[in-house]
Amino acid sequence: MEQTTGGLPGSSLAIREQDKSALESIQFNQEIQGIMDPPPENASSFTALLELPPPQAVELLHSPDCGGAAASSASAKSLCQINNQKPYLLHSFSGNLSFPANAALIERAAKFSVFAGVNSNPEDSNVVGRNSGVNLDKVKNEPPESDSNPSPMQGCVSDPTVENSNQRAAKRKEREKKVKGCSKKSKGAADEASGEAEKLPYVHVRARRGQATDSHSLAERARREKINARMKLLQELVPGCNKISGTALVLDEIINHVQSLQRQVEFLSMKLAVVNPRIDFNLDSILATDGASLMECNFPSTVAPLMWPEIPVNGNRQQYQQQWQVDAIHQPAWGREEGNHNFITPDNSFLSYDSSANSATLHSNQLKMEL
Amino acid sequence: MSSSLISNPVTNTDLTKRRKKKKAQLKQQLEEQNHIKWKSPAQQQIYSSKLHQALARVNLRSSASAAGDAPRRGKAVREAADRVLAVTAKGKTRWSRAILTNRLKLKFRKHKRQRITAAAAGPARSKKPRVSVLRLKGKSLPAVQRKVRFLGRLVPGCRKQPMPVILEEAIDYISALEMQVRAMSTLADLLSGSTASGGSSSSSAPPS
């Protein structure tokens, strides 16, 4: 404008110059308008982008890079029809991939919950063009933020697409973890993003917020969680461990408990050894009186396990794995009889006990023969 | 009318049967967790009955071979009790299998070990203090790991297993030991109570 005003006063030459300058000024004006118009038109284009759903908008931004989806290209074309300056701007995007004003972005990121993939992937949001002023920066910063804002709402669906368009070689786990790793900087409360370690035979672990995404650390984390789960079970099992904090002290308690149990077993076995010689005399009387209370349900199970003493008779030197095979055969017998114990009357129980006692003596004779 | 009346109880019994089956399935699923299974009274009864028979056999054996009463019989009873416990575990856990296979190994290696320990006792004792001082700093740092290894030595058959295996075995072993203690204590009380009361004729004294 100043040029026009400066160009007005002049001679004939100046008039020509004025004409020239006028022409030039007009050209300049046109150029300037051409340059100046884009910001509001950009704003309109970006508002148009904003109206679009975020993934499509993001794809539009990236369409010059990857020539992405058909939808994105179609919408890009439609927008190009609207705005002739659009392809110019898109090309300008493809030119410069720098991402300035991280500070401004972080300030805005603090407002939103997740600002995903921006800092790690500067190439993603190709926002800045070469000729962009501050307005352009601010305008262009908004769409990626608006993109990132609904993304956690969508459960980080758009983020894989964002990174997919640029880093197709990246594995799915690493992508999700990068997203969540980069969300470390924001102070939102995206608890939906925190995943739990799944207990599968293979390590399918999802990294939580703010944790390393190394394969080694993942494996270590899975291992640690397995161990911690078992420690919890042990704590529940051993009395008095719930109040103790710290693995070492809990382990001390567990070791003490195991040792005390083993000592109790020894003590009871000594006691039983003292009482034992009188077993043969007392069997009938004990089981006659207390059969109703304790041993009634044992009778059906006593019949089947009588096969068990036969097994060592076959030969102590044979492998005990054979014993397992025999036991496996008898397991259904146990199962059946455990279920049937309700139907056996006491009379039948006594009868079966007598037969078992007789067979027990028979087996004992066989043992004596062997010895 | 009568047919409908008849059919109604039929359907009712079907429904109740289905519900019982579902409950039984759920219970089975619950009981598949081994350490919970040890708490059930059925397991205790199975164990105590088997232990009873094993004790009878131990008695016969010891009376036949005329062993020195208190210590050897106690050990024999202890071993019998552990074996019966391992059998009750049905071989699904390492410690149960180790208990059952250990007796075989001990029988064969007993004589060899006596010779070897007598020979190696001399030089080993002189080496021990040196090795222990050096190894204190090396191995005592991960205290948790050291304690888990010690726990592995307590549980039979878990000496060289990695940490999570030891912890899992310990869970099952502790619940099995508790069941064993309960069963043996009730058995001992029964037997001692019956002997105290005379035990010849039928006495209607309830178990203490």
Coordinates of C-alpha atoms in Angstrom, one line a residue, chain B residues 8 16 21 30 96 104 124 148 167 189:
Chain B
N8 CA -44.5 -80.8 37.1
T16 CA -32.9 -79.4 40.3
K21 CA -24.8 -80.6 38.1
L30 CA -12.9 -74.7 42.5
S96 CA 4.8 -85.6 46.0
L104 CA 14.0 -95.8 46.0
A124 CA 35.8 -80.7 53.3
V148 CA 13.6 -68.7 48.4
L167 CA 6.8 -70.6 45.4
D189 CA -6.3 -88.5 69.7

